[in-house]
Short mmCIF file of the C-alpha atoms (twelve columns), coordinates in Angstrom:
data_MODEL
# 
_entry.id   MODEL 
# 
loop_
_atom_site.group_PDB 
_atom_site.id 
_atom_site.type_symbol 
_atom_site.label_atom_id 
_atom_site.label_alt_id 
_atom_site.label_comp_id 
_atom_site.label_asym_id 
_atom_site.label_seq_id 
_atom_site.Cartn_x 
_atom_site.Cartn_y 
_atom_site.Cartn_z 
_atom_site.pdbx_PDB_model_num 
ATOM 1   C CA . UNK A 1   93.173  204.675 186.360 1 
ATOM 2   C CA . UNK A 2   94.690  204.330 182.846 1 
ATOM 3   C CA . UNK A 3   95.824  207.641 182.754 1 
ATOM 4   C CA . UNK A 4   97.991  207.437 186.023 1 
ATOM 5   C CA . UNK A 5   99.242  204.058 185.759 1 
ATOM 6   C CA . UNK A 6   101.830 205.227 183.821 1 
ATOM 7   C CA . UNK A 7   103.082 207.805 186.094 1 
ATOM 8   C CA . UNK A 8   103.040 205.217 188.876 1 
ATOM 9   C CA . UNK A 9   105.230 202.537 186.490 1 
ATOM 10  C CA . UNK A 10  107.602 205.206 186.347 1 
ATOM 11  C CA . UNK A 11  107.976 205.950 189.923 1 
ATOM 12  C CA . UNK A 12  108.060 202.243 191.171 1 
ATOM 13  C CA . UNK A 13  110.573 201.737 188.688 1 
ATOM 14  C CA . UNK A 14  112.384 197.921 187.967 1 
ATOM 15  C CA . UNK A 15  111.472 197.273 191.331 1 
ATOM 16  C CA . UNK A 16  107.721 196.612 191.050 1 
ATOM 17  C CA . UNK A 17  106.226 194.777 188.060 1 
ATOM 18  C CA . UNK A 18  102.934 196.929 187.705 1 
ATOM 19  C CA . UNK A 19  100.053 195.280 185.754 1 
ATOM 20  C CA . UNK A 20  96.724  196.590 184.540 1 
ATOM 21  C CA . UNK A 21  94.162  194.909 182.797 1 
ATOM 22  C CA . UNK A 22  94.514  195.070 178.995 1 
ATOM 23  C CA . UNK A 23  92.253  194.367 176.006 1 
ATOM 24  C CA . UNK A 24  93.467  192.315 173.247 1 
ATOM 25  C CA . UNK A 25  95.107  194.796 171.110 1 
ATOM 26  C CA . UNK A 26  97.720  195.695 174.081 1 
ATOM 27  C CA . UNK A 27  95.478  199.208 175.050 1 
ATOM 28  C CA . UNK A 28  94.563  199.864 179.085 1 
ATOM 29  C CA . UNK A 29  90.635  198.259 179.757 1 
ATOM 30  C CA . UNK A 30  88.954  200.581 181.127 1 
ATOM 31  C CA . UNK A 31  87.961  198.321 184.604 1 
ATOM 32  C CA . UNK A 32  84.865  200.769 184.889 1 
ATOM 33  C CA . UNK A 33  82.548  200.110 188.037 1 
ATOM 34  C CA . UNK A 34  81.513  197.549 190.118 1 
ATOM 35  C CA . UNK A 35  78.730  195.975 187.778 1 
ATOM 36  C CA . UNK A 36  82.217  195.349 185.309 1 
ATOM 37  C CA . UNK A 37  84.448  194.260 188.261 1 
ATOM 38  C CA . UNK A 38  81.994  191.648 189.571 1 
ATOM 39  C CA . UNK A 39  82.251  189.817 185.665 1 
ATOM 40  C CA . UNK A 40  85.377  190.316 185.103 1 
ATOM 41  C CA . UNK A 41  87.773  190.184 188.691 1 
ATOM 42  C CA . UNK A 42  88.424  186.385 188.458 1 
ATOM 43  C CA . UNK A 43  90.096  187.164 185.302 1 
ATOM 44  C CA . UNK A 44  91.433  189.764 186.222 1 
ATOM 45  C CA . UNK A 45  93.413  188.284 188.775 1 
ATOM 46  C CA . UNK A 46  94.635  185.706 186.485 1 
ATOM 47  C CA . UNK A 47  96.426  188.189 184.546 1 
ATOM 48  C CA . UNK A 48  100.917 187.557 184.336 1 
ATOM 49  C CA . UNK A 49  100.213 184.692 186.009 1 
ATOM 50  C CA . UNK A 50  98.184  185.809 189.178 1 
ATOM 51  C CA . UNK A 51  100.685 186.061 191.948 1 
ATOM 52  C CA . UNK A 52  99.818  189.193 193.740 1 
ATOM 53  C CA . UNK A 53  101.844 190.968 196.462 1 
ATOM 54  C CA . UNK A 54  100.090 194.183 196.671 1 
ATOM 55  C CA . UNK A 55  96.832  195.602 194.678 1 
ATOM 56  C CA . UNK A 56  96.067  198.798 194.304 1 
ATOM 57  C CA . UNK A 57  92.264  199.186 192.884 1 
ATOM 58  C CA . UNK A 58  89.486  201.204 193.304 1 
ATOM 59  C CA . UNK A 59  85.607  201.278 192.152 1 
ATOM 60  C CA . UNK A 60  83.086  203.851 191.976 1 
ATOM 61  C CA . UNK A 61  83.631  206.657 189.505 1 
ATOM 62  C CA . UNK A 62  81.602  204.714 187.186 1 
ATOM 63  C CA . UNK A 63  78.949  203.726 189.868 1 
ATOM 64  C CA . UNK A 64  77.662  207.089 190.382 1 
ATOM 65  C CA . UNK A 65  76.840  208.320 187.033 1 
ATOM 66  C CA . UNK A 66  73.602  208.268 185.309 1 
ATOM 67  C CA . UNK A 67  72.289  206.041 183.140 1 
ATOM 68  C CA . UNK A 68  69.074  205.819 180.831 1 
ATOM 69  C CA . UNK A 69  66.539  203.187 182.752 1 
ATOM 70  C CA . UNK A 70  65.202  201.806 179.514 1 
ATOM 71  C CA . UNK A 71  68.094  201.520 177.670 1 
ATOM 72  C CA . UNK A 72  70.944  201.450 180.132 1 
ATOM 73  C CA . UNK A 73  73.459  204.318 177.920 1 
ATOM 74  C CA . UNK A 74  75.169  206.941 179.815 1 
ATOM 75  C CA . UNK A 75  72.787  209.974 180.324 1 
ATOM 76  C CA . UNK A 76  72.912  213.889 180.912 1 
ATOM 77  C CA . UNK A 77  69.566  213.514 183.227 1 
ATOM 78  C CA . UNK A 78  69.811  214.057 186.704 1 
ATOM 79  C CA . UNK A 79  66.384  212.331 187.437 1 
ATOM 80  C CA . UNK A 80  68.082  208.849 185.519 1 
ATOM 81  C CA . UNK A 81  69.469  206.431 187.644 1 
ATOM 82  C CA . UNK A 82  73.054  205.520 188.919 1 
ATOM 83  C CA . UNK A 83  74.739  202.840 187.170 1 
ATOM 84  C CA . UNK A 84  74.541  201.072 190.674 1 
ATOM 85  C CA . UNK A 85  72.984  202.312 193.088 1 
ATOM 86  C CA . UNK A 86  74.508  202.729 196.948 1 
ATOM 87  C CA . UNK A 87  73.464  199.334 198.463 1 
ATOM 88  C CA . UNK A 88  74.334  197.348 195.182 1 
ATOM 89  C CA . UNK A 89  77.733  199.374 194.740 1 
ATOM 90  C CA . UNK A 90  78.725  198.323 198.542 1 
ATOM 91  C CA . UNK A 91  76.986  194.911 198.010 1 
ATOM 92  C CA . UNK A 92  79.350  194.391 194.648 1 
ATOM 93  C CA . UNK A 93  82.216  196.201 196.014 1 
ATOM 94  C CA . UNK A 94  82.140  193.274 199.137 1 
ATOM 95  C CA . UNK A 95  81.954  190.976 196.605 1 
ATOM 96  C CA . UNK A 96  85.229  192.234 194.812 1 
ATOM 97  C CA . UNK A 97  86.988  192.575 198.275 1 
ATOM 98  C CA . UNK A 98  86.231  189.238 199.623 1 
ATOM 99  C CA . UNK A 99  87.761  187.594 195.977 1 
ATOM 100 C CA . UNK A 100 90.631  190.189 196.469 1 
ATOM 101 C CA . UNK A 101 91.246  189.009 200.170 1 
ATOM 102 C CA . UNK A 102 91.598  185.272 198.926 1 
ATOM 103 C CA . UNK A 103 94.645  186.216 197.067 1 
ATOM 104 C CA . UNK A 104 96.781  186.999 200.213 1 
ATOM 105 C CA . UNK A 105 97.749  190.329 198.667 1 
ATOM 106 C CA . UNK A 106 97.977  193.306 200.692 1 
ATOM 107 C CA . UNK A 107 95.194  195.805 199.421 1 
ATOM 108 C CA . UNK A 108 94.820  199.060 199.044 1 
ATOM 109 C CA . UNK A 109 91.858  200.779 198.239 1 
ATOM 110 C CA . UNK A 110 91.952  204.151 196.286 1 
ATOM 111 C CA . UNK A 111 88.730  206.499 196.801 1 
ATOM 112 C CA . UNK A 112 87.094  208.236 194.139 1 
ATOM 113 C CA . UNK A 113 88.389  211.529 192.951 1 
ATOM 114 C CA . UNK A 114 85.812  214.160 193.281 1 
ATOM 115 C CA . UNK A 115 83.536  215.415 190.691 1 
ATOM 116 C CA . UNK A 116 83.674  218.742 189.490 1 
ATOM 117 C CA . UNK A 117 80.505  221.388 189.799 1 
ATOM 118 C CA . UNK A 118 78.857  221.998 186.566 1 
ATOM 119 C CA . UNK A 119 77.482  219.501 184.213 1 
ATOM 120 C CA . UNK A 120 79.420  216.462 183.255 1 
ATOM 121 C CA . UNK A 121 78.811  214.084 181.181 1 
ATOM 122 C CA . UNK A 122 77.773  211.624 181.336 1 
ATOM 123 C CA . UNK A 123 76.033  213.519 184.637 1 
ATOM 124 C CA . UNK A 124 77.227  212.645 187.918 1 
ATOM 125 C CA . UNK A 125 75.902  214.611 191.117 1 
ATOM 126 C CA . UNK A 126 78.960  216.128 193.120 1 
ATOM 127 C CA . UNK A 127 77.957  214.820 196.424 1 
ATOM 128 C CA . UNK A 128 77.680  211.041 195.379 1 
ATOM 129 C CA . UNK A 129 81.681  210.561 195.067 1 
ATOM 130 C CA . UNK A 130 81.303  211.613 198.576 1 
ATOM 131 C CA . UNK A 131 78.719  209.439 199.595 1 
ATOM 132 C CA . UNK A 132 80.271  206.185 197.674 1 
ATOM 133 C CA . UNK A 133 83.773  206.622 199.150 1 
ATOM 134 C CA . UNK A 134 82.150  206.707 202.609 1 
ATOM 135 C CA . UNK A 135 80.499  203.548 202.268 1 
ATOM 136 C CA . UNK A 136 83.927  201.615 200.794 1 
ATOM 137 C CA . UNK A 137 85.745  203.587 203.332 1 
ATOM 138 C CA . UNK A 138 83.356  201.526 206.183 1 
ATOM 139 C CA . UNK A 139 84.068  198.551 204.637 1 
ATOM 140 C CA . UNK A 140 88.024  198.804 203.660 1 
ATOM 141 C CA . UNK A 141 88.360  199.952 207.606 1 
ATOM 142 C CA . UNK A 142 86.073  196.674 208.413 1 
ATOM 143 C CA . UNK A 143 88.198  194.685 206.833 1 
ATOM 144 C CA . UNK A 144 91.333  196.170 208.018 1 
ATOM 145 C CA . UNK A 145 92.289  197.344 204.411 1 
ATOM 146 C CA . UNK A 146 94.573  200.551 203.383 1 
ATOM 147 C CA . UNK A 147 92.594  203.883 202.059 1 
ATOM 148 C CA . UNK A 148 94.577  205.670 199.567 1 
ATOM 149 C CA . UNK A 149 92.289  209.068 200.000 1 
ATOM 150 C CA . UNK A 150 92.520  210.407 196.526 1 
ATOM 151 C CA . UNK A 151 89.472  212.216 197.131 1 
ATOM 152 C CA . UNK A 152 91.280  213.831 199.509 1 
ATOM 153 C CA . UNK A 153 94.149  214.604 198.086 1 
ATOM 154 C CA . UNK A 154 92.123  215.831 194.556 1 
ATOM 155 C CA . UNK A 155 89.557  217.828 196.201 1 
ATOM 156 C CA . UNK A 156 91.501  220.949 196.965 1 
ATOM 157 C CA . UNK A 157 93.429  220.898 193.847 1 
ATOM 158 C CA . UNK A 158 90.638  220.063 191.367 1 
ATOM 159 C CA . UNK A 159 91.360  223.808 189.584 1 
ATOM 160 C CA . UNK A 160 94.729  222.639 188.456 1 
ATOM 161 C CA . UNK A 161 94.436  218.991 188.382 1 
ATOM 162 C CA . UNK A 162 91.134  218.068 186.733 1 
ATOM 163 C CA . UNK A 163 90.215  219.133 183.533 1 
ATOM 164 C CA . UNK A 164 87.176  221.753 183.533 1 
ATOM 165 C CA . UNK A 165 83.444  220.062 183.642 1 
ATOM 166 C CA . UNK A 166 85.043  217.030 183.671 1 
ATOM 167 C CA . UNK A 167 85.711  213.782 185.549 1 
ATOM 168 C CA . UNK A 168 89.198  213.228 184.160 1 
ATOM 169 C CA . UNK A 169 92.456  215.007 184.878 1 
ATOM 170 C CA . UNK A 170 94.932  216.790 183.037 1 
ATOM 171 C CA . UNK A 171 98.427  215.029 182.090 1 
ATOM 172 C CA . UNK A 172 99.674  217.103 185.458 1 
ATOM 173 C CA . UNK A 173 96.603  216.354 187.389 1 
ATOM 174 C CA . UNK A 174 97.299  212.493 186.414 1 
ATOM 175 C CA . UNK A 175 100.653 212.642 187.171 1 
ATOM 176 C CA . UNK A 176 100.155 213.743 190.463 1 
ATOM 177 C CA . UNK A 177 97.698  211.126 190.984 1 
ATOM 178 C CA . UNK A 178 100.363 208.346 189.758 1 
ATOM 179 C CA . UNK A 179 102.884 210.069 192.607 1 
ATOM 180 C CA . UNK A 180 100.054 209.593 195.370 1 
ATOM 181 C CA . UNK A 181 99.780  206.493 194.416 1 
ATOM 182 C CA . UNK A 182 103.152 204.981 193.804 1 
ATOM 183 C CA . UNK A 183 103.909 206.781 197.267 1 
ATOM 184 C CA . UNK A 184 101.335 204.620 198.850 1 
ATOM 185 C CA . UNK A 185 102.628 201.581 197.441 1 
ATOM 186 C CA . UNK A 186 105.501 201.913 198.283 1 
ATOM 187 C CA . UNK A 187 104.702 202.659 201.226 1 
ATOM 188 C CA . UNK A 188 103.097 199.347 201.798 1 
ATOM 189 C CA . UNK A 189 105.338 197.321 200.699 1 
ATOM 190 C CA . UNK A 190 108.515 198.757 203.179 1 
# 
């Protein structure tokens, strides 16, 4: 997430050099979901010079929301489509692992944070964050790969952490997220 990476920076301090994909004017890319990752992981990977001891990543937020099926925009409409639907977010998503395997990184793989009730835009249903993080959790435990359960950890704090009707968090929610995080790193790497 770009608004926790900071946080996490901060906590693994000089003794982790954390990089995130950036656009060309130096801001965060927003990775987005699996359709993105598939096009763009390869580069990606290339980024300060490619040598990769642990990575953190995570897909599906993006996945489940709706999108228009003629012109393929974000949408409010519950009867629209996902972006990617289950089997091609899991069929993608294997794609990404096996390409993140090849590195000889250790991986982690960060669930999606839940969705709040009410209507979000663009409109997600609340059960599908649920649905997609049990299908990458299958595969992550398949493949012998860490699950950093943010879902978990969100779910019962989404009051204080998430902003209201929306998918994003509060500077304190994201925080908290960046802690969760950095503590799984490190973590891994002890």
């Amino acid at each position: 997430s770009m608004n926790y990476t900071p946080r996490g920076r901060s906590l693994l301090g000089d003794g982790a050099g954390v990089v995130r994909p950036t656009l060309a004017n130096g801001r965060a890319e927003n990775c987005a979901g699996t359709n993105n990752g598939i096009k763009h992981i390869d580069r990606w990977l290339q980024l300060d010079g490619g040598d990769w001891d642990v990575i953190h990543f995570n897909f599906g937020l993006h996945d489940i929301k709706q999108v228009h099926p003629e012109t393929g925009k974000t949408s409010r409409n519950p009867a629209h489509g996902l972006q990617a639907p289950l089997p091609l977010y899991v069929q993608q998503l294997t794609n990404i692992v096996d390409t993140l395997e090849s590195t000889g990184a250790t991986l982690i793989f960060a669930t999606t944070t839940p969705v709040p009730e009410g209507r979000v835009s663009p409109y997600r249903n609340v059960n599908d964050a649920a649905r997609y993080n049990a299908a990458a959790v299958a595969l992550m435990e398949s493949r012998g790969i860490a699950v950093n359960d943010l879902y978990a950890f969100a779910l019962p704090r989404l009051v204080e952490l998430q902003k209201p009707a929306n998918v994003h968090f509060t500077r304190e929610g994201s925080k908290a997220l960046g802690q969760v995080v950095a503590e799984t790193i490190q973590a891994a790497v002890q």
